[in-house]
Short mmCIF file of C-alpha atoms in Angstrom, two decimals:
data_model
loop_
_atom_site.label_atom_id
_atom_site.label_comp_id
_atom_site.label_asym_id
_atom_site.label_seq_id
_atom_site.Cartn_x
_atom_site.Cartn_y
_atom_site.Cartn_z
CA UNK C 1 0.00 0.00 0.00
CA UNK C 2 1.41 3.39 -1.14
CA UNK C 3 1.24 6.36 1.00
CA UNK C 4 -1.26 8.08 -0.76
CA UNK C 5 -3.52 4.87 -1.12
CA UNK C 6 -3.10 5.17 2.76
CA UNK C 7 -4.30 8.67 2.55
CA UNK C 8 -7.01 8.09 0.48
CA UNK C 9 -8.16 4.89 2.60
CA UNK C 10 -8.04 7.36 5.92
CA UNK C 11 -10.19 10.18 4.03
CA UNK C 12 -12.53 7.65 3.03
CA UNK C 13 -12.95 6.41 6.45
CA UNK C 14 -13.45 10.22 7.94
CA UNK C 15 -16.31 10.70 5.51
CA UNK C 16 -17.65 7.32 6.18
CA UNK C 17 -17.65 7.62 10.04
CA UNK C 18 -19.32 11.24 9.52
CA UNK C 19 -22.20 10.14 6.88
CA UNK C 20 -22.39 6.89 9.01
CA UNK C 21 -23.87 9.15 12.38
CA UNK C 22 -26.08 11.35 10.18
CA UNK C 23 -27.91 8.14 8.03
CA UNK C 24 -25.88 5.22 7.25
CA UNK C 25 -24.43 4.17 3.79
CA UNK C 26 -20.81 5.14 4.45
CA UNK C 27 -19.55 1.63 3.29
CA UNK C 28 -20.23 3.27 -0.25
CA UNK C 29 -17.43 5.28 0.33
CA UNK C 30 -14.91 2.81 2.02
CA UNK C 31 -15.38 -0.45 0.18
CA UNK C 32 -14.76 0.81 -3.22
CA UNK C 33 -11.84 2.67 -1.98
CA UNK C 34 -10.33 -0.27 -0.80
CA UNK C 35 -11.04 -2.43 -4.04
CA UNK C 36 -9.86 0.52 -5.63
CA UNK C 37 -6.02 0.14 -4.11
CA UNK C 38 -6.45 -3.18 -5.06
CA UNK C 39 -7.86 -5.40 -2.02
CA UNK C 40 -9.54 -8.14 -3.03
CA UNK C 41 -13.86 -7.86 -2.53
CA UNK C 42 -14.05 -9.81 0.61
CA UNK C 43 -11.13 -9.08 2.18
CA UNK C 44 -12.59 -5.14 1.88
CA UNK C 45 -15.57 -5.43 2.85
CA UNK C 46 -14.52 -7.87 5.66
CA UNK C 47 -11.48 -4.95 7.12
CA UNK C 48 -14.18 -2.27 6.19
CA UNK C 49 -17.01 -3.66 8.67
CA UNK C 50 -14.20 -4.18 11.45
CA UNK C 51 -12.59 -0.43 10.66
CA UNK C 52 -16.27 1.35 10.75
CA UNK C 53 -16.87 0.00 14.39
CA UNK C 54 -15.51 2.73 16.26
CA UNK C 55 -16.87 5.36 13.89
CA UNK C 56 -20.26 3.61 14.94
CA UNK C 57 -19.64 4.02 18.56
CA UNK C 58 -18.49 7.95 18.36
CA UNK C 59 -21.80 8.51 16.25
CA UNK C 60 -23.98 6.96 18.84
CA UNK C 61 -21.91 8.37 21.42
CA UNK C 62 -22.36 11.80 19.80
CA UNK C 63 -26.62 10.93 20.10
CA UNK C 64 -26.49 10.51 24.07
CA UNK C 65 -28.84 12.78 24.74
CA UNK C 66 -31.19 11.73 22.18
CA UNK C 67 -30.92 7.95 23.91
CA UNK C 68 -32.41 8.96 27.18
CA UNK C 69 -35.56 6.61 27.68
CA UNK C 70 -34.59 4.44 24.88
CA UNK C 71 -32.56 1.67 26.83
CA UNK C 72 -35.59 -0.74 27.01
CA UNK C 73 -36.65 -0.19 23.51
CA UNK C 74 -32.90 -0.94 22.22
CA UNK C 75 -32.10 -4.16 24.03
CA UNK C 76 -35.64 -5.88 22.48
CA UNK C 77 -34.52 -4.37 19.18
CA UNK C 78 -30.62 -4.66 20.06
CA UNK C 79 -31.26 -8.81 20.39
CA UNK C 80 -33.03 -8.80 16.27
CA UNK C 81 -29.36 -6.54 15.25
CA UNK C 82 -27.02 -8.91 17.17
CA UNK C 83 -28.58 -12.15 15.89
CA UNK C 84 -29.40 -11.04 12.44
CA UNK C 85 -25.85 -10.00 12.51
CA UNK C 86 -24.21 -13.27 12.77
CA UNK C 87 -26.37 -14.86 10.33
CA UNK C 88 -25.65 -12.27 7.25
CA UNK C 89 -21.54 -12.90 8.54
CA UNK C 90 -22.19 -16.16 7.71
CA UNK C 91 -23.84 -15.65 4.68
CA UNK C 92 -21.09 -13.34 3.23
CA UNK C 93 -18.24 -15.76 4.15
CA UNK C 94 -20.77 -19.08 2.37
CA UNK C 95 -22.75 -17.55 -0.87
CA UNK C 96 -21.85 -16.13 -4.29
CA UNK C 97 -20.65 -12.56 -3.81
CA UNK C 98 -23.63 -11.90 -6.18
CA UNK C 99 -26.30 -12.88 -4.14
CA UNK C 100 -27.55 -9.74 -2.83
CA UNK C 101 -27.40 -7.60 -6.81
CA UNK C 102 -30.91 -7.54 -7.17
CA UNK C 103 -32.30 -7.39 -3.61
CA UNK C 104 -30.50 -4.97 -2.12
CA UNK C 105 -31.39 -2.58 -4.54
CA UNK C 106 -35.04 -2.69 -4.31
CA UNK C 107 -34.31 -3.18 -0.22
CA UNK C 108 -32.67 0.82 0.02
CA UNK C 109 -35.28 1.79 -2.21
CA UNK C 110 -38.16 0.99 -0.05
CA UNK C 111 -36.77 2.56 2.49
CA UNK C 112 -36.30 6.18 1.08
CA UNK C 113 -40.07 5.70 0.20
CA UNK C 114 -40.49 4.54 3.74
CA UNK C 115 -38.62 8.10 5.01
CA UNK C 116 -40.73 9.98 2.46
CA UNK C 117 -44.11 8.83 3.68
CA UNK C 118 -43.02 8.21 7.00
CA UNK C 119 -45.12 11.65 8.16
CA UNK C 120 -47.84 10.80 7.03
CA UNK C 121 -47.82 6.64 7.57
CA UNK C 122 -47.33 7.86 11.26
CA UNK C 123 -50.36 9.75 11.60
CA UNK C 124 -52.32 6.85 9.84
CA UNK C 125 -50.95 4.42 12.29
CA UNK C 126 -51.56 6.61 15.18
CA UNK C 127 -55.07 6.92 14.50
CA UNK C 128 -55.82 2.89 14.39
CA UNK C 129 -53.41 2.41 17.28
CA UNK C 130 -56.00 2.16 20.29
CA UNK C 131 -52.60 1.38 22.32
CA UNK C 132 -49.50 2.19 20.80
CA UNK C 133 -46.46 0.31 21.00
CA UNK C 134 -43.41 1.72 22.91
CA UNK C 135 -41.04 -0.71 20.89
CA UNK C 136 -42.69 -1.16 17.41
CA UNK C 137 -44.07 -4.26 18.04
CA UNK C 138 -43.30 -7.71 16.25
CA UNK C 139 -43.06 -6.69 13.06
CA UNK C 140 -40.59 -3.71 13.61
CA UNK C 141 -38.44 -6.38 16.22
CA UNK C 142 -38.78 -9.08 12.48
CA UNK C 143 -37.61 -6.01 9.88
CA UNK C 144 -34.54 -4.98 12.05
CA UNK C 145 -33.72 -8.74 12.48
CA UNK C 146 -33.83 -8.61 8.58
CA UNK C 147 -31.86 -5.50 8.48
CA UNK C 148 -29.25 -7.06 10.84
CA UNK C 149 -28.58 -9.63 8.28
CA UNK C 150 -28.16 -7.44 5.30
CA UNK C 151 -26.02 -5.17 7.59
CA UNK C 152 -23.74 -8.72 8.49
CA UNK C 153 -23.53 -9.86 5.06
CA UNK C 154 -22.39 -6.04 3.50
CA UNK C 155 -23.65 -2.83 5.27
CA UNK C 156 -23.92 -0.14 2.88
CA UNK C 157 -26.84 1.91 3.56
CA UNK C 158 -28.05 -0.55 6.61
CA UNK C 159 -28.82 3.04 8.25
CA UNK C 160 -31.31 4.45 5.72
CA UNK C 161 -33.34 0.78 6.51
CA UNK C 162 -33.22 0.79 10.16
CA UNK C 163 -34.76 4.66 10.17
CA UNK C 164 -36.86 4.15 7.47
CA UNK C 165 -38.41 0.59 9.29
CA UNK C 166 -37.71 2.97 13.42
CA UNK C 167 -39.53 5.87 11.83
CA UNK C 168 -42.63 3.97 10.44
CA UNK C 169 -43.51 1.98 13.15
CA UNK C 170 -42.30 4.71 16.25
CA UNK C 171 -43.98 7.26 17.24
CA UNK C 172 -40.98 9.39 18.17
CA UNK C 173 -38.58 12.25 16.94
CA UNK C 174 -36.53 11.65 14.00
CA UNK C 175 -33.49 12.62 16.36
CA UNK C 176 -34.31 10.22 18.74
CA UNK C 177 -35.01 7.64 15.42
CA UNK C 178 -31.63 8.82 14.21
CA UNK C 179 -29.99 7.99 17.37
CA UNK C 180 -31.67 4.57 18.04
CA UNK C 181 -30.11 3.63 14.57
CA UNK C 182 -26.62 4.85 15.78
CA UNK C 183 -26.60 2.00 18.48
CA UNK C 184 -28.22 -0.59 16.21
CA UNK C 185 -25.72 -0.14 13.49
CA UNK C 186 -23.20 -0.38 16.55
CA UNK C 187 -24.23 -3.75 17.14
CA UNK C 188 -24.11 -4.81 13.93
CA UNK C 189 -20.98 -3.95 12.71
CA UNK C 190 -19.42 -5.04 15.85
CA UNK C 191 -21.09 -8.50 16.26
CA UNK C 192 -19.89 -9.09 12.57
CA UNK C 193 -16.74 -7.38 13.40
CA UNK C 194 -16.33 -10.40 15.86
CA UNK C 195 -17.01 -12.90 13.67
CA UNK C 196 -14.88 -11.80 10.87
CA UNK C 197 -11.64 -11.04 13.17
CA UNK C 198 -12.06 -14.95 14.23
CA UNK C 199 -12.57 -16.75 10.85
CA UNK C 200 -12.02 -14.64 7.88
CA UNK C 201 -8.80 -12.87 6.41
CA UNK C 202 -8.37 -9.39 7.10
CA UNK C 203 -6.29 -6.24 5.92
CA UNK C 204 -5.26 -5.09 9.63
CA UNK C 205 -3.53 -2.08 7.82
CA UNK C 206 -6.68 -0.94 5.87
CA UNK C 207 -8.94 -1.54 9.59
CA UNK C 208 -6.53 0.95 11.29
CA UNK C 209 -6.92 3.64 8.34
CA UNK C 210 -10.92 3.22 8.23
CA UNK C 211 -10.88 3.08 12.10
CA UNK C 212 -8.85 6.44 13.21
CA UNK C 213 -10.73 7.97 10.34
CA UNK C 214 -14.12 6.70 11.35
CA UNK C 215 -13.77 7.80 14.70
CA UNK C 216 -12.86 11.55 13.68
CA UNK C 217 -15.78 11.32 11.09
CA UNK C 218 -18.50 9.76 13.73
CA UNK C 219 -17.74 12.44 16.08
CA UNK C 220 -17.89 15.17 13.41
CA UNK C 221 -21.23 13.85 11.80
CA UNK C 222 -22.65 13.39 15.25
CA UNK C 223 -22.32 17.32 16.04
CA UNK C 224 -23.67 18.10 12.60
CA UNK C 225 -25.99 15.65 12.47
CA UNK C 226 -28.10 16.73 15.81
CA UNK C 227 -28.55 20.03 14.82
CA UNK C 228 -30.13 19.73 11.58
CA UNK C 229 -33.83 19.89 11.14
CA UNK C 230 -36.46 17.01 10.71
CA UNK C 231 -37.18 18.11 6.76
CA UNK C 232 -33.82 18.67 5.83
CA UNK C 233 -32.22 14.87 7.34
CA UNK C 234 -35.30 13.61 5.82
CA UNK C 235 -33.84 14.81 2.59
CA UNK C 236 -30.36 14.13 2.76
CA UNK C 237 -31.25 10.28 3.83
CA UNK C 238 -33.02 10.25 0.99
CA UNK C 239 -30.45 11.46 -1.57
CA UNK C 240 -27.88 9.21 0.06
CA UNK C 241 -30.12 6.14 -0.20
CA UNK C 242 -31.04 7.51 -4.28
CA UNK C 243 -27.30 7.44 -4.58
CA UNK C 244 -26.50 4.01 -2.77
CA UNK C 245 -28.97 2.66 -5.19
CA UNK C 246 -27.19 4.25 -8.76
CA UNK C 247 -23.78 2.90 -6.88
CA UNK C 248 -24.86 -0.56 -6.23
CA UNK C 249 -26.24 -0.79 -9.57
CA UNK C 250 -23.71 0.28 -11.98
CA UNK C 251 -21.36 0.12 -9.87
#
């Protein structure tokens, strides 16, 4: 690895970390740098999932206060994430690389629809809810399970799901959405993180890069993040899912 494949492996990481607090998707950015300096596919998305994990924990660091009166809502939801997790690890390290081409897709599509409509599919819901759920319910507890395994098996844009699948079936503050989906990414990425540092090959250099700049990018995008306004995050998940779309299908 040259230095300025280093360099460009670190910036990746910073930008990564930051977009990674404010929705999700920043894998976009670090696993085609790191096929780019010539890792092989696995091995980059392997050292990319272990480098993001302590972006993941400054960005839901960085949403403390948002997290107040959430802890009971995150360890029913935290338990889908872990175990969803481990099952998408081992689906990465098993299947065809191409598995996922056409679902994915169609999976970060529905959820920018889901964050469009999510005003308005709230109101809906909370007019047939005689008694509202605190946690979502079964069905919220089944899609983040689902989203833990897509987030095991590659990651990229796991965010824009989880607040797409929070928002709909929460009654709460995007913020507070936002910052629920901080610590279930967290989970995520480090459950796979564990799995991957025990039985698959990884680029140790390319984990430190992602990782120092992660952790400078979660803390940054955290900051930013928290002070921007529900219609205008609504927007920028949006574009960032619209975009992890065009990237995942032409590449």
């Amino acid at each position: 690895m040259t230095p300025w494949e280093a360099v460009a492996i670190l910036a990746a990481g910073v930008g990564a970390g930051g977009i990674n607090a404010v929705v999700g998707s920043g894998s976009l950015i670090t696993f085609p740098t790191m096929v780019a300096v010539g890792l092989p596919p696995i091995v980059a998305n392997v050292s990319n999932n272990i480098g993001l994990v302590p972006g993941s924990l400054t960005g839901a660091l960085g949403y403390r206060a948002e997290l107040k009166g959430q802890r009971e809502r995150l360890v029913r939801l935290g338990a889908g994430s872990i175990v969803g997790s481990l099952i998408g690890g081992v689906l990465l390290l098993f299947l065809p690389a191409d598995t996922f081409d056409v679902v994915v897709p169609v999976l970060i599509g529905l959820a920018c629809v889901l964050v469009v409509i999510q005003p308005r599919l709230n109101g809906w819901l909370s007019a047939r809810r005689e008694d509202p759920h605190p946690h979502g319910g079964p069905w919220l507890w089944l899609g983040v399970f689902a989203a833990g395994i897509y987030g095991g098996y590659f990651g990229a844009a796991q965010g824009v799901l989880l607040i797409g699948l929070l928002g709909s079936f929460l009654d709460d503050d995007l913020q507070r959405v936002n910052a629920a989906k901080n610590v279930l990414s967290l989970l995520v990425n480090a459950t796979a993180a564990v799995l991957f540092i025990v039985v698959a090959e990884v680029d140790w250099r390319a984990v430190a890069l992602v990782a120092l700049g992660a952790t400078v990018g979660g803390f940054l995008g955290a900051k930013v993040g928290r002070k921007l306004p529900a219609p205008v995050l609504r927007g920028f998940i949006v574009c960032v899912g619209i975009v992890a779309i065009i990237k995942l299908v032409y590449g």
